[in-house]
Amino acid sequence: MTRISILIAGVVLTCGAVSAQKRPVDYVNPLIGTARMGHTFPGATVPFGSVQLSPETDTLSYEVDGAYNKDVYRYCAGYQYEDKSIVGFSHTHFSGTGHSDLGDFLIMPTVGELKLNPGTADDTQSGYRSKFSHDREVSEANYYKVMLDDYNITAELTTSERVGFHRYTFPKTADAHVVFDLKAGIYNYDGKNVWTFVRVVNDTLITGYRQTSGWARTRTVYFAMTFSKPFTSYGRKSYDKPQAYKGFWRKFNQEKNFADLAGRDLTMYFDFDTRENDEVLVKLALSPVSQQNALANLNHEIPHWNFDSVKAAGQDWWNNELSKIDIETISEDDKVNFYTSMYHTFLGPTVYMDANGQYRGLDQENHVADGFVNYTTFSLWDTFRALHPYFNIVQPRRNADMVTSMLAHYDQSVLNMLPIWSHYANDNWCMSGYHAVSVIADAIVKGVYTGDAEKALEACIATSNRVDYEGIGEYIHKGYIPADLNSTSVSSTLEYAYDDWCIAQIAKKLGKEEVYQEYMERAGNWKNVFDERIGFMRPKNSDGEFVKDFDVLDTHGQGFIEGNSWNYSLFIPHDPNALITLHGGKEKFAGYLDSLFTMELPDKYFENTEDISRDGIIGNYVHGNEPSHHVAYLYNYVGQPWKTQKQVRYILNEMYQARPDGLGGNDDCGQMSAWYIFGALGFYPISPGALTYDLGSPLIKRAELNLENGNTFTVVATNQSPDHVYVSRVLLNGTPLKRHYITHKEIMGGGVLEFVMSKKPNKK
Amino acid sequence: MTRISILIAGVVLTCGAVSAQKRPVDYVNPLIGTARMGHTFPGATVPFGSVQLSPETDTLSYEVDGAYNKDVYRYCAGYQYEDKSIVGFSHTHFSGTGHSDLGDFLIMPTVGELKLNPGTADDTQSGYRSKFSHDREVSEANYYKVMLDDYNITAELTTSERVGFHRYTFPKTADAHVVFDLKAGIYNYDGKNVWTFVRVVNDTLITGYRQTSGWARTRTVYFAMTFSKPFTSYGRKSYDKPQAYKGFWRKFNQEKNFADLAGRDLTMYFDFDTRENDEVLVKLALSPVSQQNALANLNHEIPHWNFDSVKAAGQDWWNNELSKIDIETISEDDKVNFYTSMYHTFLGPTVYMDANGQYRGLDQENHVADGFVNYTTFSLWDTFRALHPYFNIVQPRRNADMVTSMLAHYDQSVLNMLPIWSHYANDNWCMSGYHAVSVIADAIVKGVYTGDAEKALEACIATSNRVDYEGIGEYIHKGYIPADLNSTSVSSTLEYAYDDWCIAQIAKKLGKEEVYQEYMERAGNWKNVFDERIGFMRPKNSDGEFVKDFDVLDTHGQGFIEGNSWNYSLFIPHDPNALITLHGGKEKFAGYLDSLFTMELPDKYFENTEDISRDGIIGNYVHGNEPSHHVAYLYNYVGQPWKTQKQVRYILNEMYQARPDGLGGNDDCGQMSAWYIFGALGFYPISPGALTYDLGSPLIKRAELNLENGNTFTVVATNQSPDHVYVSRVLLNGTPLKRHYITHKEIMGGGVLEFVMSKKPNKK
């Protein structure tokens, strides 16, 4: 049903044009990944937009009785496809994360009896939520529409960069409400809301802010909200514990029509009279800095009430961004997957500054982004692998600004650290490594970041020497993190070693030989946790002995994070040849890879695997988590590229399906989708910081990369078909390519990369 | 003992000068009012300074088991003279209030075992507090010194406008600490602290902020703190409830040497090695806007470590301000009382903006004070009476800026109201009336406020028509506030009537006849609550009937706030003649006044009287609260000025004593002290908004008012002596004065007002 709706919308959007030909944006289906563990959201946003205006199908508490509520995990993006009710529409969402936050400023239109609690999924009448059906739901890039069945209200959402735009079409009633729940949030729990401040400026304008302490410890989001039609009355419900004295309680009735509100937990409502099909439009602008900036953003971006023009402008913007890669594919579904993946890759990092350039820094002070766009939401453990390298090709200007944003973060860090996992002026230090250095190195060596590289190197070095962080001191001292001191000692050692290699690449580029040598030495530290006797990476204690009880298949308690030793024993992206040698040579290593992809992982191990569904695993290869994202390409290094081709093609087809439940694991802020784009184009950067891309098996028939520098890099897959998964020959600009990789320069210079496809492997 | 210390300090300060003659500042004794209910603080501050750096002798919780803890009332200013221990030194204090807040950033130096809780007064060893003795305590204007007996540490405090400066002289120890308690505060309770954010920038610099919700609902104070000597280590204790997940807890040891802290309730400490008599100096700057502004304030105001020069500069500043009135007195104690009263009057409203002009507004947005100094802490129910009129004579520039500050508050008010009782970008709406209009009217009619008077009038009108505030709607509709709808219906009716008269005065000045007529009519509303049958103001119900059960002596539950009907029945400052007529004529009214001053108030009524000690009452006249502050001067209106003279002189001598327990009630942000100054000079503004000052009985022998306009107004009391309390003649510039008042113009024009004093009343 949804696809049909999108087709109709596509026709509408192009009416007046010569034909109703589908544009890239028309292939985007934001519902992909909204079922199970994809953790994507179906709502409206523009590319890298600050606002992600999307429905919540539940708002569970992160804690129940002070303990983790495992049911909340389903709601990292607020929406689960199988749910039957919608709680409301909030303005901020992560895409594809495995932990969460946000869900700010939840709005829900209702009619009839005023209810200020969300109610339960079982009994929507018990609160303000409403039943809905996918039959009456439309999800497009920058447009979401749904019928709220309990109220006979049609809700439509669109956005500009910093403004969420709602259009609610009401039935005739004297009892229409817009509930504005400032208490609600994603991964909320009692005490997460720190403070809320609201001013009802007049009968159409409300400003304020919401301050939370969750995954982001000290997070404030300001807003300005305006209605197209004056409300007739308004009020609030406070959930705060009463205090023995508060002078300000006494003088006013603060529950009704009181314009000056504050507290920890409060929910507001606005009442309207509506005729049949009356539209109540709401614009809500965000700011990281102030109410005035939010209001300025609102007036700057949408100084009118034309919902359709905002929707169209956002969709045109999407189309422009998606048109950076024009493709021909074997099937329509491939196009849906490709452009939806591109859509997912452009959902973040998000713009985190006001129209006037101000933003809130990590130091909780206001700053001005001087000459760059400030971004936030850096899920770097995920995105260093493919997303940022991909940006270096298709979004180099933005990626340079992302590097600048990370360096600004460093400047503001009292710990003198680059971001680990940062959002909204905070670092939650989630996952492992210090992979900002990978993103920075990749951008520097590829000439994308043209700012102060010396300063960037200094930031990378400072971060890598933060000795009190997650074993770094021991890592520097001993060359590995002792297992008796750290529960993810092996994976962190491996990741630090790779990151150190990245730092060495910057040093090399800057001609800093001493730094280069120092970090190249550190980059070899991975060898210290490789147990040659068993041929696996293995945790080692402070005394230099490998731990005794050790399970190479188990993901938990073995010294690794989100991966087992089988997968992590391949995580030397920066030196596969040395890894192969240590594993016992090419043949043995090829056997290892074969086993990885074909072995049967007993159920007990799968049960322990986080953030992915069973579909995210092939044998013991885990695609749904990131540590093995480069692994399929390692066959190239043992002279068996056809196995790379086969596995890549298999993963592209199996792990990415054009269905709500089509993603095999969390999309992880676009990393999974970026993997798809590279895979579909036929090459992949196994070691960001290096200038090469390993060749795989393209899924497209033809792709034109319209680069920012004006060049076009074309990928052609001759003889492409579903069963022609093998590459018999590769030609670069017509000349046969005698290597298993292409270079960044070759791509950015423009030209044609031709894969000649075949049903049979070319084993020469 | 304290006085001797001050004398010594006086000598030191003037050494090098020709003589050791005492300066006005040397007469200031900040300990006056620190015992019992004066609620003054003994610590260091500069005139109208943003920082009030002063010791806390206890930090009781405002709530115990969710109910009001009546013991906390003693600690409105943090210090009670009879206490035996000091908890620490915090940077913000109200002077003389009857409710409280503040107490930000409490610092306590200790040696030996580290203790992070304050401990108890009974057992100082149980926490970081220390015993102290008044024998080893010095309190001067802008200087406080005390020996912390438990630690053998000498603590000294001084300030600049926005910076608190501490000098701690330690014994030799490897175990010296500076405890930095961000959890502590005045009138704190569980949940009052909203958020705290701290960055340890380096081993001498810390920045951050503290956000509370108490009397001020949404209050944030930023700080930058620097040590003269690097600490060797530091740490914190968090009192926050642990959450099921906080990623950031895992990666660092946040308890020790961790630079990036945040939470609801936390206490920090800094460790030092000290040799014998090592000084550790601490500077802590405040800002209402940001950490950067706090740091800029610090560097702007005290870019060095010379404690003594900051102390001397502040004392010179005080001396300059106090020298605005040069006096000769009958006794030294009178000089102490006079200059200490002046000192108290210059403690607030306080400067509330950064050195760069930025401040936080009522809308919680940052603003720039364009062409004025922004002030906060407007205890207007108290200070409209004498403090602001006094400022119109001795601090007109500041008072004009205070008016501008109140108008900025109005601009930022989403309720379109002027401040009622405002502090730190909040209104707590404490007490009654909308007396900002009195301050504004007085400043306009006296030509002190020269800004946009039309706009000021608009703000006054808007405030007076805020129909949902404290009975204003009913007041406008019925001409009185019905007793069945409001518990302080009579006093509010009376105060609104006076305030409306003030608004009429602005309208008159601006030639707005219609507004003038409207508000003059409202100004007569006091007649609606006067019960001629009993000769008292009396609560009236909605049905127009006076309430039946009524006690003219009781302060509680009778329709009045902080006063009984006996006192409030005289509160028509703007029309005493009409009041006298309604009371039955001059003779009857004089008898009423005689009774007021001489009757014996049964104990049961006294027990109900708030905010004052028994010393604050004469008969049934309550000087310790404000509503009768004009009453002694009403004898002038019944042709018995000698009774005004006698009562004023009696109050001056009895209610103000040069002792810690010398104040008869809360000093109320300088209102009590301003009454004293006027009284001692021999005139008083019974109706701010009018241009006249009623004559009383001067206490001084001679006073020279060195006015900002360059003129000098001299008051001379010829034949002055303790028992010459009556005025036989008054001469203005040598000409006998045939009236009981002088005008503002006469004062500001300069000249000589001579009172010829006598032992006997002049009844002609």
PDB file of N, CA and C in Angstrom, chain A residues 35-74:
ATOM      1  N   ALA A  35      10.797  -2.191  11.185  1.00  0.00           N
ATOM      2  CA  ALA A  35      10.372  -3.383  11.923  1.00  0.00           C
ATOM      3  C   ALA A  35      11.604  -4.017  12.575  1.00  0.00           C
ATOM      4  N   ARG A  36      11.383  -4.685  13.657  1.00  0.00           N
ATOM      5  CA  ARG A  36      12.438  -5.409  14.376  1.00  0.00           C
ATOM      6  C   ARG A  36      13.629  -4.501  14.720  1.00  0.00           C
ATOM      7  N   MET A  37      14.833  -4.850  14.279  1.00  0.00           N
ATOM      8  CA  MET A  37      16.021  -4.198  14.829  1.00  0.00           C
ATOM      9  C   MET A  37      16.668  -3.148  13.943  1.00  0.00           C
ATOM     10  N   GLY A  38      16.013  -2.779  12.852  1.00  0.00           N
ATOM     11  CA  GLY A  38      16.609  -1.735  12.000  1.00  0.00           C
ATOM     12  C   GLY A  38      16.721  -0.409  12.723  1.00  0.00           C
ATOM     13  N   HIS A  39      15.706  -0.128  13.552  1.00  0.00           N
ATOM     14  CA  HIS A  39      15.696   1.084  14.386  1.00  0.00           C
ATOM     15  C   HIS A  39      15.770   2.368  13.561  1.00  0.00           C
ATOM     16  N   THR A  40      15.215   2.312  12.361  1.00  0.00           N
ATOM     17  CA  THR A  40      15.060   3.536  11.585  1.00  0.00           C
ATOM     18  C   THR A  40      13.695   4.152  11.925  1.00  0.00           C
ATOM     19  N   PHE A  41      13.514   5.390  11.532  1.00  0.00           N
ATOM     20  CA  PHE A  41      12.226   6.044  11.806  1.00  0.00           C
ATOM     21  C   PHE A  41      11.540   6.392  10.483  1.00  0.00           C
ATOM     22  N   PRO A  42      10.230   6.372  10.454  1.00  0.00           N
ATOM     23  CA  PRO A  42       9.497   6.573   9.195  1.00  0.00           C
ATOM     24  C   PRO A  42       9.109   8.020   8.923  1.00  0.00           C
ATOM     25  N   GLY A  43       9.440   8.934   9.823  1.00  0.00           N
ATOM     26  CA  GLY A  43       8.925  10.303   9.720  1.00  0.00           C
ATOM     27  C   GLY A  43       9.700  11.177   8.765  1.00  0.00           C
ATOM     28  N   ALA A  44       9.462  12.480   8.894  1.00  0.00           N
ATOM     29  CA  ALA A  44       9.939  13.463   7.920  1.00  0.00           C
ATOM     30  C   ALA A  44      11.221  14.144   8.396  1.00  0.00           C
ATOM     31  N   THR A  45      12.122  14.331   7.440  1.00  0.00           N
ATOM     32  CA  THR A  45      13.347  15.096   7.716  1.00  0.00           C
ATOM     33  C   THR A  45      13.968  15.473   6.386  1.00  0.00           C
ATOM     34  N   VAL A  46      14.822  16.487   6.397  1.00  0.00           N
ATOM     35  CA  VAL A  46      15.589  16.832   5.197  1.00  0.00           C
ATOM     36  C   VAL A  46      17.006  16.277   5.368  1.00  0.00           C
ATOM     37  N   PRO A  47      17.817  16.279   4.331  1.00  0.00           N
ATOM     38  CA  PRO A  47      19.168  15.709   4.448  1.00  0.00           C
ATOM     39  C   PRO A  47      19.961  16.367   5.574  1.00  0.00           C
ATOM     40  N   PHE A  48      20.433  15.547   6.494  1.00  0.00           N
ATOM     41  CA  PHE A  48      21.252  15.993   7.623  1.00  0.00           C
ATOM     42  C   PHE A  48      20.506  17.014   8.507  1.00  0.00           C
ATOM     43  N   GLY A  49      19.174  16.994   8.405  1.00  0.00           N
ATOM     44  CA  GLY A  49      18.356  17.982   9.103  1.00  0.00           C
ATOM     45  C   GLY A  49      18.418  17.856  10.626  1.00  0.00           C
ATOM     46  N   SER A  50      18.255  18.987  11.278  1.00  0.00           N
ATOM     47  CA  SER A  50      18.248  19.021  12.738  1.00  0.00           C
ATOM     48  C   SER A  50      16.970  18.434  13.312  1.00  0.00           C
ATOM     49  N   VAL A  51      15.905  18.510  12.542  1.00  0.00           N
ATOM     50  CA  VAL A  51      14.606  18.000  12.996  1.00  0.00           C
ATOM     51  C   VAL A  51      14.324  16.670  12.312  1.00  0.00           C
ATOM     52  N   GLN A  52      13.920  15.683  13.123  1.00  0.00           N
ATOM     53  CA  GLN A  52      13.442  14.417  12.587  1.00  0.00           C
ATOM     54  C   GLN A  52      12.053  14.238  13.177  1.00  0.00           C
ATOM     55  N   LEU A  53      11.054  14.631  12.423  1.00  0.00           N
ATOM     56  CA  LEU A  53       9.683  14.671  12.927  1.00  0.00           C
ATOM     57  C   LEU A  53       8.996  13.362  12.581  1.00  0.00           C
ATOM     58  N   SER A  54       8.725  12.556  13.591  1.00  0.00           N
ATOM     59  CA  SER A  54       8.350  11.172  13.319  1.00  0.00           C
ATOM     60  C   SER A  54       7.428  10.642  14.416  1.00  0.00           C
ATOM     61  N   PRO A  55       6.576   9.707  14.069  1.00  0.00           N
ATOM     62  CA  PRO A  55       5.645   9.159  15.062  1.00  0.00           C
ATOM     63  C   PRO A  55       6.336   8.234  16.062  1.00  0.00           C
ATOM     64  N   GLU A  56       5.845   8.278  17.286  1.00  0.00           N
ATOM     65  CA  GLU A  56       6.212   7.297  18.306  1.00  0.00           C
ATOM     66  C   GLU A  56       5.062   6.302  18.435  1.00  0.00           C
ATOM     67  N   THR A  57       5.381   5.033  18.384  1.00  0.00           N
ATOM     68  CA  THR A  57       4.323   4.045  18.619  1.00  0.00           C
ATOM     69  C   THR A  57       4.329   3.562  20.061  1.00  0.00           C
ATOM     70  N   ASP A  58       5.341   3.970  20.804  1.00  0.00           N
ATOM     71  CA  ASP A  58       5.291   3.780  22.255  1.00  0.00           C
ATOM     72  C   ASP A  58       6.348   4.646  22.907  1.00  0.00           C
ATOM     73  N   THR A  59       6.173   4.915  24.182  1.00  0.00           N
ATOM     74  CA  THR A  59       7.153   5.730  24.918  1.00  0.00           C
ATOM     75  C   THR A  59       7.416   5.028  26.243  1.00  0.00           C
ATOM     76  N   LEU A  60       8.032   3.857  26.131  1.00  0.00           N
ATOM     77  CA  LEU A  60       8.308   3.073  27.336  1.00  0.00           C
ATOM     78  C   LEU A  60       9.398   3.748  28.160  1.00  0.00           C
ATOM     79  N   SER A  61       9.380   3.463  29.427  1.00  0.00           N
ATOM     80  CA  SER A  61      10.437   3.946  30.296  1.00  0.00           C
ATOM     81  C   SER A  61      11.663   3.056  30.150  1.00  0.00           C
ATOM     82  N   TYR A  62      12.817   3.680  30.183  1.00  0.00           N
ATOM     83  CA  TYR A  62      14.062   2.919  30.099  1.00  0.00           C
ATOM     84  C   TYR A  62      14.286   2.081  31.354  1.00  0.00           C
ATOM     85  N   GLU A  63      13.737   2.574  32.450  1.00  0.00           N
ATOM     86  CA  GLU A  63      13.913   1.851  33.716  1.00  0.00           C
ATOM     87  C   GLU A  63      12.569   1.406  34.250  1.00  0.00           C
ATOM     88  N   VAL A  64      12.537   0.210  34.794  1.00  0.00           N
ATOM     89  CA  VAL A  64      11.381  -0.221  35.561  1.00  0.00           C
ATOM     90  C   VAL A  64      11.914  -0.676  36.914  1.00  0.00           C
ATOM     91  N   ASP A  65      11.433  -0.037  37.947  1.00  0.00           N
ATOM     92  CA  ASP A  65      11.930  -0.324  39.301  1.00  0.00           C
ATOM     93  C   ASP A  65      13.452  -0.208  39.377  1.00  0.00           C
ATOM     94  N   GLY A  66      13.987   0.805  38.716  1.00  0.00           N
ATOM     95  CA  GLY A  66      15.419   1.068  38.807  1.00  0.00           C
ATOM     96  C   GLY A  66      16.287   0.126  37.990  1.00  0.00           C
ATOM     97  N   ALA A  67      15.652  -0.803  37.276  1.00  0.00           N
ATOM     98  CA  ALA A  67      16.430  -1.746  36.454  1.00  0.00           C
ATOM     99  C   ALA A  67      16.093  -1.523  34.982  1.00  0.00           C
ATOM    100  N   TYR A  68      16.966  -1.970  34.127  1.00  0.00           N
ATOM    101  CA  TYR A  68      16.787  -1.814  32.684  1.00  0.00           C
ATOM    102  C   TYR A  68      15.528  -2.525  32.225  1.00  0.00           C
ATOM    103  N   ASN A  69      14.744  -1.828  31.449  1.00  0.00           N
ATOM    104  CA  ASN A  69      13.527  -2.397  30.869  1.00  0.00           C
ATOM    105  C   ASN A  69      13.858  -2.849  29.459  1.00  0.00           C
ATOM    106  N   LYS A  70      14.015  -4.162  29.262  1.00  0.00           N
ATOM    107  CA  LYS A  70      14.522  -4.626  27.963  1.00  0.00           C
ATOM    108  C   LYS A  70      13.558  -4.338  26.815  1.00  0.00           C
ATOM    109  N   ASP A  71      12.286  -4.123  27.135  1.00  0.00           N
ATOM    110  CA  ASP A  71      11.316  -3.813  26.078  1.00  0.00           C
ATOM    111  C   ASP A  71      11.578  -2.461  25.418  1.00  0.00           C
ATOM    112  N   VAL A  72      12.287  -1.586  26.128  1.00  0.00           N
ATOM    113  CA  VAL A  72      12.480  -0.236  25.601  1.00  0.00           C
ATOM    114  C   VAL A  72      13.377  -0.240  24.363  1.00  0.00           C
ATOM    115  N   TYR A  73      14.208  -1.277  24.256  1.00  0.00           N
ATOM    116  CA  TYR A  73      15.184  -1.351  23.160  1.00  0.00           C
ATOM    117  C   TYR A  73      14.517  -1.252  21.785  1.00  0.00           C
ATOM    118  N   ARG A  74      13.316  -1.788  21.704  1.00  0.00           N
ATOM    119  CA  ARG A  74      12.579  -1.742  20.438  1.00  0.00           C
ATOM    120  C   ARG A  74      12.299  -0.310  19.998  1.00  0.00           C
TER     121      ARG A  74
END
